[in-house]
Amino acid sequence: SPRAPARFARILEVVSERLGVERGEIRGHSKLKRTSEARGVVVHLARRLTPLSYPEIARAFGRRNHSTLHGAETRIRESLDRPGDESLERRELIDRLAHEILRGE
């Protein structure tokens, strides 16, 4: 049977715990690499596991504009397409996160 979409709060919770970045930091405006990457992963997973649009994801982050979140997700998506071990590791991490998010729903 079809699976219900993941909840944004669950995605944020799992990414925060597994990447060691506080939820408030991810939802904030920090440009630190680890924080912006975690933010991009949350947006990427939200687009992959939910029916939410970029503007809806921005609202879930408490933002009026979705452009920076779209950019963060684009950087994650592009990094997944690059050849090499780092890209493979990132794809595996995102797949593990997605599995954990869906398993816990």
mmCIF file with all atom_site columns, C-alpha atoms in Angstrom, residues 28-102:
data_model
loop_
_atom_site.group_PDB
_atom_site.id
_atom_site.type_symbol
_atom_site.label_atom_id
_atom_site.label_alt_id
_atom_site.label_comp_id
_atom_site.label_asym_id
_atom_site.label_entity_id
_atom_site.label_seq_id
_atom_site.pdbx_PDB_ins_code
_atom_site.Cartn_x
_atom_site.Cartn_y
_atom_site.Cartn_z
_atom_site.occupancy
_atom_site.B_iso_or_equiv
_atom_site.pdbx_formal_charge
_atom_site.auth_seq_id
_atom_site.auth_comp_id
_atom_site.auth_asym_id
_atom_site.auth_atom_id
_atom_site.pdbx_PDB_model_num
ATOM 1  C CA . GLY A 1 28  ? 18.273 29.786 11.406 1.00 0.00 ? 28  GLY A CA 1
ATOM 2  C CA . HIS A 1 29  ? 20.275 31.846 8.950  1.00 0.00 ? 29  HIS A CA 1
ATOM 3  C CA . SER A 1 30  ? 23.803 30.675 9.762  1.00 0.00 ? 30  SER A CA 1
ATOM 4  C CA . LYS A 1 31  ? 26.154 30.346 6.814  1.00 0.00 ? 31  LYS A CA 1
ATOM 5  C CA . LEU A 1 32  ? 28.496 27.910 8.587  1.00 0.00 ? 32  LEU A CA 1
ATOM 6  C CA . LYS A 1 33  ? 29.211 25.016 6.234  1.00 0.00 ? 33  LYS A CA 1
ATOM 7  C CA . ARG A 1 34  ? 27.908 22.243 8.489  1.00 0.00 ? 34  ARG A CA 1
ATOM 8  C CA . THR A 1 35  ? 24.734 24.198 9.227  1.00 0.00 ? 35  THR A CA 1
ATOM 9  C CA . SER A 1 36  ? 23.983 25.177 5.642  1.00 0.00 ? 36  SER A CA 1
ATOM 10 C CA . GLU A 1 37  ? 24.652 21.602 4.474  1.00 0.00 ? 37  GLU A CA 1
ATOM 11 C CA . ALA A 1 38  ? 22.280 20.232 7.115  1.00 0.00 ? 38  ALA A CA 1
ATOM 12 C CA . ARG A 1 39  ? 19.696 22.784 5.994  1.00 0.00 ? 39  ARG A CA 1
ATOM 13 C CA . GLY A 1 40  ? 20.142 21.677 2.388  1.00 0.00 ? 40  GLY A CA 1
ATOM 14 C CA . VAL A 1 41  ? 19.724 18.027 3.386  1.00 0.00 ? 41  VAL A CA 1
ATOM 15 C CA . VAL A 1 42  ? 16.477 18.849 5.223  1.00 0.00 ? 42  VAL A CA 1
ATOM 16 C CA . VAL A 1 43  ? 15.115 20.674 2.177  1.00 0.00 ? 43  VAL A CA 1
ATOM 17 C CA . HIS A 1 44  ? 16.260 17.896 -0.173 1.00 0.00 ? 44  HIS A CA 1
ATOM 18 C CA . LEU A 1 45  ? 14.567 15.242 1.949  1.00 0.00 ? 45  LEU A CA 1
ATOM 19 C CA . ALA A 1 46  ? 11.440 17.371 2.352  1.00 0.00 ? 46  ALA A CA 1
ATOM 20 C CA . ARG A 1 47  ? 11.175 17.652 -1.436 1.00 0.00 ? 47  ARG A CA 1
ATOM 21 C CA . ARG A 1 48  ? 11.832 13.914 -1.821 1.00 0.00 ? 48  ARG A CA 1
ATOM 22 C CA . LEU A 1 49  ? 9.628  12.580 0.979  1.00 0.00 ? 49  LEU A CA 1
ATOM 23 C CA . THR A 1 50  ? 6.766  15.084 1.148  1.00 0.00 ? 50  THR A CA 1
ATOM 24 C CA . PRO A 1 51  ? 4.463  16.805 -1.312 1.00 0.00 ? 51  PRO A CA 1
ATOM 25 C CA . LEU A 1 52  ? 5.625  20.212 0.008  1.00 0.00 ? 52  LEU A CA 1
ATOM 26 C CA . SER A 1 53  ? 6.635  22.914 -2.465 1.00 0.00 ? 53  SER A CA 1
ATOM 27 C CA . TYR A 1 54  ? 9.616  25.211 -1.863 1.00 0.00 ? 54  TYR A CA 1
ATOM 28 C CA . PRO A 1 55  ? 7.361  28.024 -0.564 1.00 0.00 ? 55  PRO A CA 1
ATOM 29 C CA . GLU A 1 56  ? 5.657  25.574 1.821  1.00 0.00 ? 56  GLU A CA 1
ATOM 30 C CA . ILE A 1 57  ? 9.047  24.341 3.053  1.00 0.00 ? 57  ILE A CA 1
ATOM 31 C CA . ALA A 1 58  ? 10.121 27.954 3.570  1.00 0.00 ? 58  ALA A CA 1
ATOM 32 C CA . ARG A 1 59  ? 7.044  28.527 5.727  1.00 0.00 ? 59  ARG A CA 1
ATOM 33 C CA . ALA A 1 60  ? 7.914  25.389 7.737  1.00 0.00 ? 60  ALA A CA 1
ATOM 34 C CA . PHE A 1 61  ? 11.326 26.994 8.330  1.00 0.00 ? 61  PHE A CA 1
ATOM 35 C CA . GLY A 1 62  ? 9.567  30.204 9.398  1.00 0.00 ? 62  GLY A CA 1
ATOM 36 C CA . ARG A 1 63  ? 10.750 32.129 6.354  1.00 0.00 ? 63  ARG A CA 1
ATOM 37 C CA . ARG A 1 64  ? 8.874  34.333 3.934  1.00 0.00 ? 64  ARG A CA 1
ATOM 38 C CA . ASN A 1 65  ? 11.151 33.667 0.963  1.00 0.00 ? 65  ASN A CA 1
ATOM 39 C CA . HIS A 1 66  ? 12.196 30.266 -0.349 1.00 0.00 ? 66  HIS A CA 1
ATOM 40 C CA . SER A 1 67  ? 15.131 31.339 -2.550 1.00 0.00 ? 67  SER A CA 1
ATOM 41 C CA . THR A 1 68  ? 17.951 30.578 -0.093 1.00 0.00 ? 68  THR A CA 1
ATOM 42 C CA . LEU A 1 69  ? 16.417 27.191 0.746  1.00 0.00 ? 69  LEU A CA 1
ATOM 43 C CA . HIS A 1 70  ? 16.094 26.410 -2.950 1.00 0.00 ? 70  HIS A CA 1
ATOM 44 C CA . GLY A 1 71  ? 19.774 27.286 -3.394 1.00 0.00 ? 71  GLY A CA 1
ATOM 45 C CA . ALA A 1 72  ? 20.818 25.082 -0.468 1.00 0.00 ? 72  ALA A CA 1
ATOM 46 C CA . GLU A 1 73  ? 18.899 22.131 -1.887 1.00 0.00 ? 73  GLU A CA 1
ATOM 47 C CA . THR A 1 74  ? 20.316 22.740 -5.369 1.00 0.00 ? 74  THR A CA 1
ATOM 48 C CA . ARG A 1 75  ? 23.856 22.569 -3.956 1.00 0.00 ? 75  ARG A CA 1
ATOM 49 C CA . ILE A 1 76  ? 23.047 19.238 -2.259 1.00 0.00 ? 76  ILE A CA 1
ATOM 50 C CA . ARG A 1 77  ? 21.463 17.829 -5.430 1.00 0.00 ? 77  ARG A CA 1
ATOM 51 C CA . GLU A 1 78  ? 24.444 18.918 -7.560 1.00 0.00 ? 78  GLU A CA 1
ATOM 52 C CA . SER A 1 79  ? 26.879 17.401 -5.060 1.00 0.00 ? 79  SER A CA 1
ATOM 53 C CA . LEU A 1 80  ? 25.042 14.075 -5.390 1.00 0.00 ? 80  LEU A CA 1
ATOM 54 C CA . ASP A 1 81  ? 25.579 14.103 -9.158 1.00 0.00 ? 81  ASP A CA 1
ATOM 55 C CA . ARG A 1 82  ? 29.350 14.623 -9.023 1.00 0.00 ? 82  ARG A CA 1
ATOM 56 C CA . PRO A 1 83  ? 31.544 11.593 -9.623 1.00 0.00 ? 83  PRO A CA 1
ATOM 57 C CA . GLY A 1 84  ? 33.661 10.357 -6.750 1.00 0.00 ? 84  GLY A CA 1
ATOM 58 C CA . ASP A 1 85  ? 33.653 8.852  -3.300 1.00 0.00 ? 85  ASP A CA 1
ATOM 59 C CA . GLU A 1 86  ? 32.398 11.972 -1.518 1.00 0.00 ? 86  GLU A CA 1
ATOM 60 C CA . SER A 1 87  ? 29.275 12.001 -3.676 1.00 0.00 ? 87  SER A CA 1
ATOM 61 C CA . LEU A 1 88  ? 28.703 8.294  -3.043 1.00 0.00 ? 88  LEU A CA 1
ATOM 62 C CA . GLU A 1 89  ? 29.072 8.788  0.718  1.00 0.00 ? 89  GLU A CA 1
ATOM 63 C CA . ARG A 1 90  ? 26.617 11.695 0.653  1.00 0.00 ? 90  ARG A CA 1
ATOM 64 C CA . ARG A 1 91  ? 24.070 9.667  -1.368 1.00 0.00 ? 91  ARG A CA 1
ATOM 65 C CA . GLU A 1 92  ? 24.383 6.800  1.113  1.00 0.00 ? 92  GLU A CA 1
ATOM 66 C CA . LEU A 1 93  ? 23.941 9.191  4.056  1.00 0.00 ? 93  LEU A CA 1
ATOM 67 C CA . ILE A 1 94  ? 20.825 10.726 2.516  1.00 0.00 ? 94  ILE A CA 1
ATOM 68 C CA . ASP A 1 95  ? 19.399 7.297  1.731  1.00 0.00 ? 95  ASP A CA 1
ATOM 69 C CA . ARG A 1 96  ? 20.018 6.169  5.346  1.00 0.00 ? 96  ARG A CA 1
ATOM 70 C CA . LEU A 1 97  ? 18.367 9.333  6.653  1.00 0.00 ? 97  LEU A CA 1
ATOM 71 C CA . ALA A 1 98  ? 15.367 8.836  4.341  1.00 0.00 ? 98  ALA A CA 1
ATOM 72 C CA . HIS A 1 99  ? 15.016 5.231  5.493  1.00 0.00 ? 99  HIS A CA 1
ATOM 73 C CA . GLU A 1 100 ? 15.125 6.236  9.148  1.00 0.00 ? 100 GLU A CA 1
ATOM 74 C CA . ILE A 1 101 ? 12.605 9.035  8.604  1.00 0.00 ? 101 ILE A CA 1
ATOM 75 C CA . LEU A 1 102 ? 10.158 6.739  6.847  1.00 0.00 ? 102 LEU A CA 1
#
